[in-house]
XYZ file of C-alpha atoms in Angstrom:
362
model
C -71.555 -22.360 134.308
C -70.733 -19.477 136.659
C -69.239 -21.034 139.773
C -71.422 -19.085 142.185
C -74.471 -20.432 140.374
C -73.066 -23.940 140.858
C -72.484 -23.445 144.595
C -75.936 -21.870 144.966
C -77.669 -24.730 143.211
C -75.775 -27.438 145.079
C -76.206 -25.896 148.534
C -79.828 -24.743 148.086
C -80.917 -28.109 146.685
C -79.055 -30.194 149.280
C -80.243 -28.238 152.308
C -83.493 -26.837 150.838
C -82.055 -23.457 151.783
C -83.789 -20.149 151.164
C -81.706 -17.353 149.702
C -81.043 -14.187 151.687
C -80.387 -10.938 149.772
C -76.831 -9.696 149.680
C -76.018 -6.733 151.927
C -74.765 -3.526 150.290
C -71.010 -3.458 150.052
C -70.915 0.259 151.005
C -72.389 0.964 154.400
C -73.036 3.920 156.661
C -72.214 4.150 160.345
C -69.334 2.519 162.150
C -68.587 -0.081 159.462
C -67.873 1.611 156.154
C -68.016 -1.643 154.167
C -69.518 -5.074 154.602
C -66.792 -7.377 155.848
C -68.821 -10.568 156.550
C -72.094 -12.176 155.307
C -73.355 -12.398 158.917
C -73.368 -8.658 159.630
C -77.068 -8.074 158.752
C -78.247 -11.498 159.956
C -77.279 -11.348 163.660
C -80.824 -10.700 164.919
C -82.060 -13.915 163.254
C -80.121 -15.993 165.807
C -82.521 -14.654 168.481
C -85.611 -14.954 166.205
C -84.660 -18.529 165.135
C -86.552 -18.838 161.814
C -86.775 -22.470 160.763
C -84.760 -24.081 158.008
C -81.470 -23.305 156.275
C -80.520 -20.042 154.568
C -78.012 -19.316 151.861
C -76.248 -16.008 151.169
C -73.660 -14.744 148.708
C -71.823 -11.665 149.814
C -69.073 -9.472 148.366
C -66.893 -8.431 151.320
C -63.947 -6.101 151.961
C -61.260 -6.270 154.649
C -57.958 -4.439 154.606
C -55.417 -7.281 154.864
C -52.224 -5.331 154.194
C -49.412 -6.192 154.839
C -50.396 -9.910 155.096
C -51.281 -9.976 151.381
C -47.588 -9.254 150.659
C -46.728 -12.771 151.816
C -49.938 -14.789 152.148
C -51.135 -16.197 148.822
C -54.665 -16.649 150.245
C -55.117 -13.066 151.471
C -57.190 -10.658 149.351
C -59.023 -7.451 150.360
C -62.135 -8.163 148.323
C -63.689 -11.570 148.014
C -67.075 -13.057 147.179
C -68.065 -15.286 150.112
C -70.834 -17.851 150.519
C -72.660 -18.615 153.766
C -75.006 -21.371 154.947
C -76.959 -20.496 158.088
C -79.128 -22.335 160.479
C -80.626 -19.876 162.957
C -82.354 -22.654 164.883
C -80.299 -25.299 166.726
C -79.455 -28.309 164.593
C -77.247 -31.358 164.868
C -74.116 -29.725 163.507
C -72.011 -32.721 162.521
C -74.378 -34.128 159.884
C -74.814 -30.676 158.352
C -71.075 -30.108 158.015
C -70.552 -33.654 156.765
C -73.258 -33.133 154.120
C -71.672 -29.833 153.102
C -68.356 -31.593 152.567
C -70.000 -34.399 150.536
C -71.809 -31.906 148.408
C -69.073 -29.360 147.777
C -65.728 -31.124 148.232
C -66.107 -34.885 147.866
C -67.008 -34.879 144.129
C -63.490 -33.697 143.194
C -61.306 -34.292 146.277
C -59.998 -37.380 148.066
C -61.443 -37.730 151.576
C -57.877 -38.282 152.818
C -57.063 -34.713 151.840
C -59.916 -33.147 153.846
C -59.277 -32.205 157.483
C -61.473 -30.642 160.172
C -59.829 -28.513 162.888
C -61.956 -28.360 166.060
C -61.622 -27.026 169.607
C -60.512 -29.521 172.274
C -63.971 -29.703 173.800
C -64.855 -33.376 174.215
C -68.477 -33.099 172.973
C -67.431 -31.151 169.881
C -64.518 -33.485 169.136
C -66.613 -36.603 169.601
C -69.386 -35.343 167.290
C -66.850 -34.186 164.732
C -65.731 -37.768 164.162
C -68.911 -38.091 162.138
C -67.729 -35.323 159.876
C -64.335 -36.755 158.941
C -61.794 -39.298 160.054
C -59.204 -36.522 159.856
C -60.088 -34.484 162.953
C -57.445 -32.225 164.474
C -58.069 -30.929 168.010
C -56.352 -27.717 169.070
C -56.757 -25.556 172.241
C -60.269 -24.073 172.321
C -58.944 -20.576 172.944
C -57.592 -20.509 169.380
C -60.994 -21.221 167.891
C -63.180 -18.754 169.849
C -65.277 -16.659 167.474
C -66.059 -13.163 168.759
C -69.625 -12.613 167.611
C -71.542 -9.635 169.063
C -74.322 -11.837 170.413
C -74.653 -13.733 173.736
C -73.040 -17.108 174.250
C -69.856 -18.971 173.480
C -69.070 -19.428 169.801
C -66.474 -21.749 168.303
C -64.954 -22.218 164.852
C -64.754 -25.552 163.097
C -62.393 -25.185 160.175
C -62.684 -27.351 157.019
C -59.245 -27.549 155.413
C -57.792 -29.211 152.324
C -54.285 -30.571 152.096
C -52.779 -28.959 148.997
C -49.118 -28.912 147.955
C -48.236 -30.090 151.508
C -49.973 -27.012 152.991
C -53.426 -26.646 154.554
C -55.952 -24.372 152.855
C -59.031 -23.417 154.828
C -61.932 -23.590 152.395
C -64.804 -23.147 154.925
C -65.239 -21.883 158.460
C -68.281 -23.090 160.407
C -69.211 -21.386 163.685
C -71.133 -23.178 166.426
C -73.196 -20.247 167.711
C -74.076 -20.183 171.395
C -72.735 -23.651 171.862
C -73.912 -25.150 175.141
C -72.673 -28.739 174.802
C -73.988 -31.845 173.114
C -74.586 -32.170 169.377
C -76.832 -29.127 168.815
C -75.898 -25.589 167.781
C -76.973 -22.732 165.638
C -74.731 -22.437 162.581
C -72.927 -19.635 160.858
C -70.432 -20.419 158.060
C -68.259 -18.862 155.412
C -67.145 -20.736 152.301
C -64.282 -19.367 150.207
C -65.105 -20.133 146.527
C -61.913 -18.637 145.093
C -59.740 -20.866 147.297
C -61.764 -23.886 146.165
C -61.217 -22.862 142.537
C -57.495 -22.416 143.212
C -57.220 -25.997 144.472
C -59.406 -27.502 141.731
C -57.325 -25.759 139.025
C -54.003 -26.650 140.756
C -53.086 -22.933 140.819
C -50.540 -21.872 143.362
C -52.319 -18.693 144.533
C -55.699 -17.027 144.284
C -54.940 -14.867 141.245
C -53.190 -17.594 139.253
C -56.603 -19.139 138.656
C -57.952 -19.091 135.105
C -60.158 -16.051 135.633
C -57.201 -13.833 136.620
C -54.256 -15.633 135.014
C -53.825 -13.331 131.988
C -53.790 -10.252 134.207
C -51.530 -11.973 136.734
C -48.925 -12.798 134.058
C -48.929 -9.205 132.710
C -48.229 -7.788 136.174
C -45.666 -10.461 136.926
C -43.811 -9.524 133.743
C -43.372 -6.008 135.206
C -42.451 -6.921 138.811
C -40.851 -10.443 138.494
C -42.063 -11.391 141.968
C -44.987 -13.656 142.718
C -45.531 -12.109 146.126
C -45.719 -8.584 144.784
C -47.859 -9.656 141.829
C -50.372 -11.243 144.226
C -50.390 -8.071 146.328
C -50.791 -5.714 143.386
C -53.524 -7.686 141.623
C -55.536 -8.161 144.803
C -55.062 -4.554 145.957
C -55.954 -3.050 142.545
C -58.966 -5.329 142.132
C -60.198 -4.122 145.524
C -59.767 -0.474 144.504
C -61.662 -1.205 141.229
C -64.564 -2.801 143.081
C -64.706 -0.208 145.886
C -64.286 2.764 143.549
C -67.138 1.496 141.413
C -69.346 0.965 144.528
C -68.450 4.219 146.292
C -68.367 6.535 143.273
C -68.703 10.200 144.212
C -71.414 9.571 146.775
C -69.296 7.967 149.467
C -68.330 9.781 152.649
C -64.837 11.039 153.409
C -63.888 7.947 155.380
C -64.833 5.663 152.512
C -62.746 7.714 150.101
C -59.937 7.664 152.650
C -60.059 3.853 152.571
C -59.594 3.969 148.796
C -56.701 6.374 149.079
C -55.108 4.228 151.817
C -55.233 1.141 149.581
C -53.634 3.225 146.801
C -50.967 4.606 149.151
C -50.027 1.064 150.163
C -49.469 0.230 146.514
C -47.449 3.351 145.918
C -45.289 2.743 148.985
C -44.458 -0.824 147.973
C -43.769 0.127 144.344
C -41.465 2.969 145.489
C -39.591 0.671 147.869
C -39.166 -2.058 145.223
C -38.526 0.487 142.407
C -41.508 -0.563 140.345
C -43.191 1.770 137.875
C -46.768 2.437 139.010
C -47.440 3.902 135.547
C -46.439 0.596 133.916
C -48.626 -1.364 136.327
C -51.661 0.864 135.651
C -51.409 0.070 131.940
C -52.971 -3.298 132.901
C -55.789 -1.484 134.819
C -56.942 1.221 132.337
C -60.202 1.909 134.177
C -58.249 2.902 137.307
C -55.558 5.020 135.645
C -57.592 8.251 135.633
C -58.415 7.850 139.334
C -55.005 6.659 140.568
C -52.544 8.665 138.432
C -53.236 12.020 140.179
C -53.017 10.329 143.572
C -49.645 8.840 142.552
C -48.282 12.224 141.479
C -49.410 13.754 144.818
C -47.844 10.828 146.695
C -44.449 11.299 144.999
C -44.515 15.076 145.501
C -45.401 14.813 149.182
C -42.892 12.031 149.714
C -39.997 14.066 148.277
C -41.013 17.113 150.263
C -41.160 15.100 153.532
C -37.823 13.421 152.883
C -36.211 16.781 152.262
C -37.686 18.063 155.531
C -36.188 15.105 157.419
C -32.759 15.445 155.802
C -32.627 19.195 156.407
C -33.844 19.030 160.035
C -31.358 20.157 162.637
C -32.860 17.699 165.087
C -32.869 13.920 164.491
C -36.260 12.697 163.299
C -37.234 9.145 164.120
C -38.909 6.752 161.747
C -41.984 6.706 163.997
C -42.294 10.505 163.910
C -41.683 10.592 160.168
C -44.409 8.043 159.602
C -46.989 9.469 162.009
C -46.416 13.163 161.271
C -44.921 13.380 157.776
C -46.457 10.220 156.280
C -43.184 8.596 155.276
C -43.692 4.785 155.167
C -41.188 2.852 157.278
C -39.719 0.969 154.298
C -39.076 4.212 152.481
C -37.507 5.792 155.559
C -35.089 2.845 155.551
C -34.423 3.096 151.794
C -34.038 6.844 151.575
C -32.935 8.022 155.019
C -31.664 5.402 157.437
C -30.551 2.045 155.998
C -29.887 0.708 159.511
C -33.611 0.846 160.402
C -34.949 -2.633 161.227
C -38.296 -3.164 159.622
C -40.975 -5.281 161.370
C -41.019 -8.851 160.219
C -43.929 -9.809 158.063
C -46.073 -12.703 159.340
C -44.880 -16.129 158.088
C -46.830 -18.703 160.175
C -49.247 -19.538 157.457
C -50.593 -23.039 156.938
C -50.182 -22.577 153.151
C -47.350 -20.993 151.197
C -47.136 -20.562 147.430
C -43.771 -22.339 147.411
C -44.482 -26.019 148.287
C -41.008 -26.382 149.842
C -42.138 -23.969 152.624
C -45.176 -26.049 153.499
C -44.951 -28.389 156.469
C -48.162 -30.400 156.422
C -47.109 -33.638 154.758
C -48.962 -35.286 157.632
C -51.288 -32.629 159.138
C -52.493 -34.720 162.046
C -48.964 -35.596 163.171
C -47.857 -32.003 162.670
C -50.494 -30.724 165.117
C -49.647 -33.252 167.840
């Protein structure tokens, strides 16, 4: 059975939820793409229709360069949301969600709920799980463009001694007590990763054959994760945008491609070899790659022939030379910005620090 069908049936039956139509991935106006299931549902929090609502939404966010090092980061993901636009007792709802989605295949001892250190929220959350972790409320504020104070409650699973967030609930316009309107995002691919004991999103069964082919070319799990996720995003967006998108949407596609080309050039990886595993993208990306290489060489010559010193910042902002290629081709002493590393889950279990998550957060 398709996993989304499974989630849909389980959630809709349990909560008697009505389905909301998916928003278009490609948008007009300020937001070029849908990045969250809630985007077209915000007015409902003022209207407060009764009951629960379910939504599946394909979303895009540019997560580079985090997806170079974070095995859970991916530009395009199918997300699932459960909404209550009227105030409900939030703890029983979240507890029921966990029983329905996670308990059938996970030990309760591996499920943790991270909550803001607000006494009323923390107290009510004890009904959700015995594994409640309180952290400063400032770290769990959710910036929704509607009135009120909104707080995340994060449902996490201990996996390979790391913590994987599988669902984010948001208490919308929380005013104390046990009632709140609810927004949520569930990450099906992360759940699949855990259930299949895969080490990263694209080592799951659906992507594994492709993952192994790319890994054979690059011999790096971090770069394989980056390339598969980035190219899958281009495939989805290119199919959705087609020739009808505006210039900014096409620019987003080209930016994703340029990030791939930059990393491949820096790590001396053949883009042509990688694209053999993505035949539907080769026609679109190959000319962009040729232009990238030509412009890169021209810009590097300009820097090297300049009578005045050219900084890495100027080369990037004016000539389009990525910092890592400025270091590799022009100035080996350039110190590159450190990539983020404070993730709760790493692909390599030896890097994970949550043997005892509750003690770790104390």
